[in-house]
Amino acid sequence: MIIIRPITKDDYDALFQIAKESGHGFTSLPEDKDYLINRIKHSQQSFAADIKSPGNQGYLFVMEDTNSKEIVGTSGIEASTGSDFPLFHHRIGTHIHHNDKLKVHKELETLTLCNDLTGSSEICSLFLKSDYRIKGNGRALSRFRFLFMSEHPERFSNRIMAEMRGYADENGESPFWSWFEENFCDIDFATSNYLFGTGDMTFVSELMPKFPLYTKLMTQSARDGINKVHPGTRPALALLEKEGFKYGDYIGVNDAGPALISPLDRIKTVMASVKKPVKIAAVTNEQTRYIACNNKLTDFRAAQIYLDIQDEHLVISEESATALKVAAGDFLRVVKNN
């Protein structure tokens, strides 16, 4: 069975392997032993903490094939971005140059460094091994986070953000960053990704332009990268757009990938989900898969299962109950995985 659970220290080797497989454009999981060990420790502390309002907590989950005991994917949530270090984006804006006498009117696109999205909850660290990108696993690994946040709203902001991985060429280089590297900071793309991934933002405030930048001054290839996602990110982008996430006129500082935004209570998975007590019995439905999650923290579990909705109960199998760590009468939150 495929389950989703909080990460533990025993998952370090698998997490490091995923960091290697994901590539240097995947900023939230850099290949850094100390960073990843601390990320696991911080996640465990976050799950265990008694939280009344969101702060610097970070929740990291793994997807596990319980048959092979293999960790096949990761998924994360940052409770309140910018709590530990400044959160930077470029805000896309417009400057008007107008003169009636000369009959000149120009609308010029600008990029301005900002901290506007500070305090948002961020979904992040989504990665699934290629062999498991089947049978709705990818959708489940992304969407279960909305169920988790819906169960524990005091731990999160109502503004949910997703930073999409920006475009990179066949050599793994970002044309957008290459222009900044040449004109503002002599740091290559891989190094910038590592610094972003480990939270070292000092170079952004010290080296990046602090005034609005006219995109017309950039190379065409750099401009073309604005709001353009990495090819491997397109499925995730499509899923979030289906959930109701919108472009918010913000892009990543180093790769120009779009930052998508939605209120938590307007996300389609949240609105379509139902929460009911469990009844353990034989299940007749074998057509529709549901994403189901319990309402626990350190013992949180989510999985794709078949179930029947019967009166005021969710009828699930004994196997599903064991995987989800629930007994008869416990509550599950579920949504169709389609």
Tab-separated table of C-alpha atoms in Angstrom:
chain	number	residue	atom	x	y	z
A	1	MET	CA	0.000	0.000	0.000
A	2	ILE	CA	1.107	3.589	-0.602
A	3	ILE	CA	0.867	5.845	2.451
A	4	ILE	CA	1.875	9.411	3.309
A	5	ARG	CA	3.297	10.113	6.752
A	6	PRO	CA	5.526	12.589	8.621
A	7	ILE	CA	9.230	12.172	7.944
A	8	THR	CA	11.466	10.588	10.607
A	9	LYS	CA	15.226	10.547	11.170
A	10	ASP	CA	15.339	7.042	9.687
A	11	ASP	CA	14.319	8.536	6.320
A	12	TYR	CA	17.491	10.607	5.936
A	13	ASP	CA	19.199	8.365	3.341
A	14	ALA	CA	16.059	8.300	1.205
A	15	LEU	CA	15.647	12.072	1.527
A	16	PHE	CA	19.230	12.680	0.428
A	17	GLN	CA	18.698	10.436	-2.592
A	18	ILE	CA	15.575	12.397	-3.528
A	19	ALA	CA	17.547	15.647	-3.162
A	20	LYS	CA	20.089	14.253	-5.646
A	21	GLU	CA	17.430	13.048	-8.094
A	22	SER	CA	15.460	16.298	-8.031
A	23	GLY	CA	18.344	18.413	-9.406
A	24	HIS	CA	19.759	21.787	-8.378
A	25	GLY	CA	16.709	23.711	-9.608
A	26	PHE	CA	14.686	22.112	-6.805
A	27	THR	CA	15.644	24.710	-4.223
A	28	SER	CA	13.732	23.377	-1.198
A	29	LEU	CA	15.763	20.129	-1.038
A	30	PRO	CA	19.433	20.974	-1.599
A	31	GLU	CA	22.118	18.282	-1.478
A	32	ASP	CA	23.369	19.363	1.927
A	33	LYS	CA	23.664	16.759	4.690
A	34	ASP	CA	23.469	19.149	7.641
A	35	TYR	CA	20.566	21.082	6.108
A	36	LEU	CA	18.536	17.932	5.437
A	37	ILE	CA	19.203	16.506	8.917
A	38	ASN	CA	18.072	19.802	10.449
A	39	ARG	CA	15.046	19.890	8.154
A	40	ILE	CA	13.959	16.472	9.453
A	41	LYS	CA	14.539	17.515	13.065
A	42	HIS	CA	12.632	20.778	12.563
A	43	SER	CA	9.726	18.903	10.987
A	44	GLN	CA	9.497	16.487	13.903
A	45	GLN	CA	9.522	19.395	16.348
A	46	SER	CA	6.800	21.142	14.347
A	47	PHE	CA	4.475	18.133	14.429
A	48	ALA	CA	5.021	17.714	18.172
A	49	ALA	CA	4.546	21.374	19.111
A	50	ASP	CA	1.362	22.790	20.622
A	51	ILE	CA	0.531	25.542	18.135
A	52	LYS	CA	-2.051	28.300	18.471
A	53	SER	CA	-0.979	30.365	15.446
A	54	PRO	CA	1.437	29.794	12.552
A	55	GLY	CA	5.112	30.589	13.005
A	56	ASN	CA	8.361	29.114	11.753
A	57	GLN	CA	7.072	25.539	11.685
A	58	GLY	CA	7.843	23.330	8.714
A	59	TYR	CA	6.087	20.037	8.015
A	60	LEU	CA	7.803	17.481	5.790
A	61	PHE	CA	6.051	14.310	4.662
A	62	VAL	CA	7.170	11.234	2.769
A	63	MET	CA	5.263	8.871	0.537
A	64	GLU	CA	6.117	5.261	1.364
A	65	ASP	CA	5.450	2.000	-0.450
A	66	THR	CA	4.717	-0.194	2.556
A	67	ASN	CA	5.270	-3.365	0.534
A	68	SER	CA	8.860	-2.525	-0.381
A	69	LYS	CA	9.469	-0.050	2.507
A	70	GLU	CA	10.792	2.377	-0.126
A	71	ILE	CA	10.401	6.154	0.229
A	72	VAL	CA	9.155	7.235	-3.188
A	73	GLY	CA	8.270	10.891	-2.728
A	74	THR	CA	8.235	13.981	-0.530
A	75	SER	CA	5.834	16.828	0.124
A	76	GLY	CA	6.024	19.756	2.508
A	77	ILE	CA	4.300	22.775	4.039
A	78	GLU	CA	5.912	25.866	5.547
A	79	ALA	CA	3.534	27.366	8.093
A	80	SER	CA	4.491	31.044	7.776
A	81	THR	CA	7.089	32.082	5.222
A	82	GLY	CA	9.556	34.771	6.200
A	83	SER	CA	9.512	33.841	9.897
A	84	ASP	CA	13.176	32.788	10.023
A	85	PHE	CA	14.606	34.871	7.178
A	86	PRO	CA	13.251	37.468	4.724
A	87	LEU	CA	11.108	36.152	1.887
A	88	PHE	CA	11.875	37.804	-1.446
A	89	HIS	CA	10.023	37.869	-4.741
A	90	HIS	CA	9.970	40.082	-7.774
A	91	ARG	CA	6.620	41.873	-8.063
A	92	ILE	CA	5.547	42.391	-11.668
A	93	GLY	CA	4.243	45.907	-12.171
A	94	THR	CA	3.616	48.547	-14.805
A	95	HIS	CA	5.056	52.045	-15.152
A	96	ILE	CA	3.291	54.512	-17.450
A	97	HIS	CA	5.332	57.005	-19.465
A	98	HIS	CA	2.903	59.575	-20.880
A	99	ASN	CA	3.148	62.988	-22.494
A	100	ASP	CA	0.149	64.587	-24.211
A	101	LYS	CA	2.139	67.221	-26.053
A	102	LEU	CA	4.509	64.709	-27.596
A	103	LYS	CA	1.717	62.143	-28.009
A	104	VAL	CA	3.751	59.504	-26.231
A	105	HIS	CA	2.172	56.774	-24.146
A	106	LYS	CA	4.133	53.717	-23.111
A	107	GLU	CA	3.253	51.003	-20.625
A	108	LEU	CA	6.450	49.398	-19.408
A	109	GLU	CA	6.661	46.195	-17.384
A	110	THR	CA	8.786	46.370	-14.237
A	111	LEU	CA	10.192	43.998	-11.644
A	112	THR	CA	10.489	45.222	-8.065
A	113	LEU	CA	12.113	43.284	-5.233
A	114	CYS	CA	9.574	42.863	-2.426
A	115	ASN	CA	8.556	40.952	0.705
A	116	ASP	CA	4.815	41.105	-0.010
A	117	LEU	CA	4.074	37.394	0.512
A	118	THR	CA	5.639	37.212	3.985
A	119	GLY	CA	3.387	35.269	6.348
A	120	SER	CA	1.849	33.051	3.677
A	121	SER	CA	1.754	29.305	4.204
A	122	GLU	CA	3.691	27.629	1.431
A	123	ILE	CA	3.299	24.199	-0.098
A	124	CYS	CA	6.704	22.963	-1.200
A	125	SER	CA	9.167	20.081	-1.639
A	126	LEU	CA	6.860	18.063	-3.906
A	127	PHE	CA	8.775	15.269	-5.597
A	128	LEU	CA	7.704	11.812	-6.747
A	129	LYS	CA	9.943	9.159	-8.265
A	130	SER	CA	9.151	8.523	-11.908
A	131	ASP	CA	8.137	4.877	-11.465
A	132	TYR	CA	5.378	5.966	-9.088
A	133	ARG	CA	3.852	8.693	-11.231
A	134	ILE	CA	0.852	6.471	-11.870
A	135	LYS	CA	-2.573	5.685	-10.431
A	136	GLY	CA	-3.133	9.165	-9.014
A	137	ASN	CA	-0.098	9.089	-6.694
A	138	GLY	CA	1.084	12.516	-7.814
A	139	ARG	CA	-2.323	14.104	-7.253
A	140	ALA	CA	-2.564	12.487	-3.827
A	141	LEU	CA	0.929	13.642	-2.821
A	142	SER	CA	-0.005	17.228	-3.657
A	143	ARG	CA	-3.652	17.401	-2.604
A	144	PHE	CA	-3.465	15.666	0.794
A	145	ARG	CA	-1.729	18.798	2.139
A	146	PHE	CA	-4.938	20.776	1.740
A	147	LEU	CA	-6.789	18.183	3.827
A	148	PHE	CA	-4.079	18.346	6.499
A	149	MET	CA	-4.254	22.149	6.625
A	150	SER	CA	-8.045	22.035	6.732
A	151	GLU	CA	-7.853	19.730	9.757
A	152	HIS	CA	-5.385	22.011	11.548
A	153	PRO	CA	-6.239	25.576	10.428
A	154	GLU	CA	-4.725	27.184	13.535
A	155	ARG	CA	-1.294	26.086	12.283
A	156	PHE	CA	-1.525	27.856	8.919
A	157	SER	CA	-2.312	31.131	7.216
A	158	ASN	CA	-5.442	31.324	5.090
A	159	ARG	CA	-3.239	32.570	2.223
A	160	ILE	CA	-1.570	29.569	0.605
A	161	MET	CA	1.321	30.078	-1.771
A	162	ALA	CA	3.051	27.713	-4.173
A	163	GLU	CA	6.335	28.725	-5.811
A	164	MET	CA	6.603	26.979	-9.153
A	165	ARG	CA	10.024	25.890	-10.367
A	166	GLY	CA	11.087	28.251	-13.121
A	167	TYR	CA	12.255	27.435	-16.630
A	168	ALA	CA	15.755	26.054	-17.182
A	169	ASP	CA	17.327	24.999	-20.472
A	170	GLU	CA	18.689	21.577	-21.410
A	171	ASN	CA	21.897	22.388	-19.509
A	172	GLY	CA	20.010	23.204	-16.343
A	173	GLU	CA	20.656	26.940	-16.655
A	174	SER	CA	18.103	29.701	-16.210
A	175	PRO	CA	18.254	32.410	-18.946
A	176	PHE	CA	16.566	34.756	-16.475
A	177	TRP	CA	19.227	34.236	-13.821
A	178	SER	CA	22.035	34.341	-16.393
A	179	TRP	CA	21.088	37.948	-17.134
A	180	PHE	CA	21.136	38.861	-13.428
A	181	GLU	CA	24.413	37.016	-12.961
A	182	GLU	CA	26.012	39.020	-15.752
A	183	ASN	CA	24.674	42.402	-14.651
A	184	PHE	CA	24.313	42.327	-10.880
A	185	CYS	CA	25.890	39.430	-9.011
A	186	ASP	CA	28.661	37.113	-10.084
A	187	ILE	CA	26.946	33.987	-8.717
A	188	ASP	CA	26.031	31.041	-10.945
A	189	PHE	CA	22.558	29.485	-11.036
A	190	ALA	CA	23.480	26.353	-9.076
A	191	THR	CA	24.989	28.454	-6.278
A	192	SER	CA	21.985	30.761	-6.152
A	193	ASN	CA	19.672	27.754	-5.875
A	194	TYR	CA	21.747	26.327	-3.042
A	195	LEU	CA	21.648	29.643	-1.169
A	196	PHE	CA	17.889	29.940	-1.650
A	197	GLY	CA	17.373	26.346	-0.561
A	198	THR	CA	19.352	26.737	2.654
A	199	GLY	CA	17.744	30.088	3.494
A	200	ASP	CA	20.803	32.296	3.044
A	201	MET	CA	19.119	35.402	1.646
A	202	THR	CA	21.777	37.989	2.502
A	203	PHE	CA	23.019	38.094	-1.084
A	204	VAL	CA	19.534	39.051	-2.315
A	205	SER	CA	19.266	42.145	-0.114
A	206	GLU	CA	22.890	43.120	-0.757
A	207	LEU	CA	23.352	42.410	-4.468
A	208	MET	CA	19.994	42.542	-6.225
A	209	PRO	CA	18.602	45.842	-7.620
A	210	LYS	CA	16.499	47.705	-5.069
A	211	PHE	CA	14.641	49.916	-7.545
A	212	PRO	CA	12.080	48.927	-10.214
A	213	LEU	CA	13.778	47.255	-13.155
A	214	TYR	CA	12.400	47.680	-16.663
A	215	THR	CA	12.116	44.233	-18.247
A	216	LYS	CA	12.579	45.869	-21.646
A	217	LEU	CA	16.252	46.267	-20.717
A	218	MET	CA	16.641	42.500	-20.324
A	219	THR	CA	17.571	40.057	-23.059
A	220	GLN	CA	14.685	38.405	-24.899
A	221	SER	CA	15.571	34.991	-23.461
A	222	ALA	CA	15.498	36.417	-19.929
A	223	ARG	CA	12.111	38.082	-20.537
A	224	ASP	CA	10.742	34.867	-22.000
A	225	GLY	CA	11.537	33.104	-18.714
A	226	ILE	CA	9.245	35.333	-16.650
A	227	ASN	CA	6.322	33.277	-15.285
A	228	LYS	CA	7.483	30.255	-17.303
A	229	VAL	CA	7.695	26.927	-15.482
A	230	HIS	CA	10.170	24.096	-15.762
A	231	PRO	CA	8.865	21.312	-18.067
A	232	GLY	CA	8.814	18.879	-15.152
A	233	THR	CA	6.626	21.298	-13.186
A	234	ARG	CA	3.818	21.590	-15.735
A	235	PRO	CA	1.705	18.752	-14.221
A	236	ALA	CA	1.943	20.373	-10.769
A	237	LEU	CA	1.009	23.749	-12.244
A	238	ALA	CA	-2.031	22.270	-14.001
A	239	LEU	CA	-3.156	20.571	-10.787
A	240	LEU	CA	-2.907	23.782	-8.753
A	241	GLU	CA	-4.745	25.788	-11.388
A	242	LYS	CA	-7.503	23.162	-11.254
A	243	GLU	CA	-7.588	23.689	-7.471
A	244	GLY	CA	-8.236	27.390	-8.005
A	245	PHE	CA	-4.742	28.821	-7.509
A	246	LYS	CA	-4.093	32.020	-9.443
A	247	TYR	CA	-1.053	33.855	-10.732
A	248	GLY	CA	-0.406	36.688	-8.290
A	249	ASP	CA	2.037	38.950	-10.184
A	250	TYR	CA	4.963	37.541	-8.196
A	251	ILE	CA	7.893	35.494	-9.490
A	252	GLY	CA	10.896	33.768	-7.981
A	253	VAL	CA	13.962	35.944	-7.587
A	254	ASN	CA	16.382	33.477	-9.121
A	255	ASP	CA	14.388	31.525	-11.720
A	256	ALA	CA	11.321	33.737	-12.435
A	257	GLY	CA	8.907	30.866	-11.803
A	258	PRO	CA	5.392	32.029	-10.878
A	259	ALA	CA	4.135	32.212	-7.309
A	260	LEU	CA	0.547	30.946	-7.252
A	261	ILE	CA	-1.843	32.002	-4.502
A	262	SER	CA	-5.199	30.877	-3.112
A	263	PRO	CA	-7.161	31.304	0.124
A	264	LEU	CA	-7.165	27.960	1.954
A	265	ASP	CA	-10.934	27.934	2.321
A	266	ARG	CA	-11.404	28.444	-1.442
A	267	ILE	CA	-9.216	25.536	-2.575
A	268	LYS	CA	-11.415	23.016	-4.373
A	269	THR	CA	-10.064	20.009	-2.471
A	270	VAL	CA	-10.971	21.677	0.818
A	271	MET	CA	-14.443	22.678	-0.337
A	272	ALA	CA	-15.170	19.214	-1.775
A	273	SER	CA	-13.886	17.236	1.209
A	274	VAL	CA	-16.094	15.621	3.834
A	275	LYS	CA	-15.327	14.540	7.387
A	276	LYS	CA	-17.167	11.606	8.921
A	277	PRO	CA	-16.605	8.837	11.479
A	278	VAL	CA	-15.257	5.490	10.355
A	279	LYS	CA	-17.039	2.170	10.168
A	280	ILE	CA	-14.876	-0.860	9.401
A	281	ALA	CA	-16.515	-3.388	7.099
A	282	ALA	CA	-16.379	-4.785	3.582
A	283	VAL	CA	-16.270	-2.085	0.900
A	284	THR	CA	-18.357	-2.437	-2.257
A	285	ASN	CA	-16.923	0.550	-4.170
A	286	GLU	CA	-13.991	-0.521	-6.340
A	287	GLN	CA	-14.224	2.262	-8.921
A	288	THR	CA	-13.558	5.575	-7.191
A	289	ARG	CA	-10.377	6.246	-5.245
A	290	TYR	CA	-10.473	8.706	-2.373
A	291	ILE	CA	-7.663	10.574	-0.655
A	292	ALA	CA	-8.241	9.972	3.037
A	293	CYS	CA	-6.414	11.397	6.042
A	294	ASN	CA	-6.785	11.101	9.773
A	295	ASN	CA	-6.841	14.136	12.079
A	296	LYS	CA	-3.633	13.346	13.975
A	297	LEU	CA	-0.257	15.089	13.980
A	298	THR	CA	2.757	12.913	14.836
A	299	ASP	CA	0.675	9.871	13.866
A	300	PHE	CA	-0.737	11.541	10.766
A	301	ARG	CA	-1.444	9.222	7.861
A	302	ALA	CA	-2.944	9.745	4.413
A	303	ALA	CA	-3.560	7.279	1.608
A	304	GLN	CA	-5.596	6.577	-1.488
A	305	ILE	CA	-8.313	4.101	-0.608
A	306	TYR	CA	-11.654	2.743	-1.755
A	307	LEU	CA	-14.556	3.467	0.573
A	308	ASP	CA	-18.323	3.638	0.794
A	309	ILE	CA	-20.177	6.666	2.103
A	310	GLN	CA	-23.045	5.151	4.096
A	311	ASP	CA	-25.454	7.373	5.992
A	312	GLU	CA	-23.216	9.346	8.342
A	313	HIS	CA	-20.240	6.985	8.176
A	314	LEU	CA	-17.276	6.232	5.949
A	315	VAL	CA	-17.051	2.498	5.446
A	316	ILE	CA	-13.429	1.404	5.006
A	317	SER	CA	-11.608	-1.919	5.003
A	318	GLU	CA	-9.517	-3.300	7.843
A	319	GLU	CA	-6.397	-2.820	5.715
A	320	SER	CA	-7.220	0.841	5.138
A	321	ALA	CA	-7.957	1.398	8.819
A	322	THR	CA	-4.592	-0.065	9.790
A	323	ALA	CA	-2.741	2.022	7.200
A	324	LEU	CA	-4.502	5.207	8.319
A	325	LYS	CA	-4.103	4.424	12.033
A	326	VAL	CA	-7.815	4.735	12.805
A	327	ALA	CA	-10.364	2.623	14.641
A	328	ALA	CA	-14.138	2.452	14.370
A	329	GLY	CA	-15.615	5.811	15.380
A	330	ASP	CA	-12.475	7.822	14.572
A	331	PHE	CA	-12.842	10.556	11.982
A	332	LEU	CA	-11.392	10.764	8.494
A	333	ARG	CA	-11.428	13.665	6.050
A	334	VAL	CA	-11.766	12.439	2.462
A	335	VAL	CA	-12.067	13.723	-1.092
A	336	LYS	CA	-12.372	11.982	-4.447
A	337	ASN	CA	-9.001	11.800	-6.169
A	338	ASN	CA	-10.067	12.902	-9.636
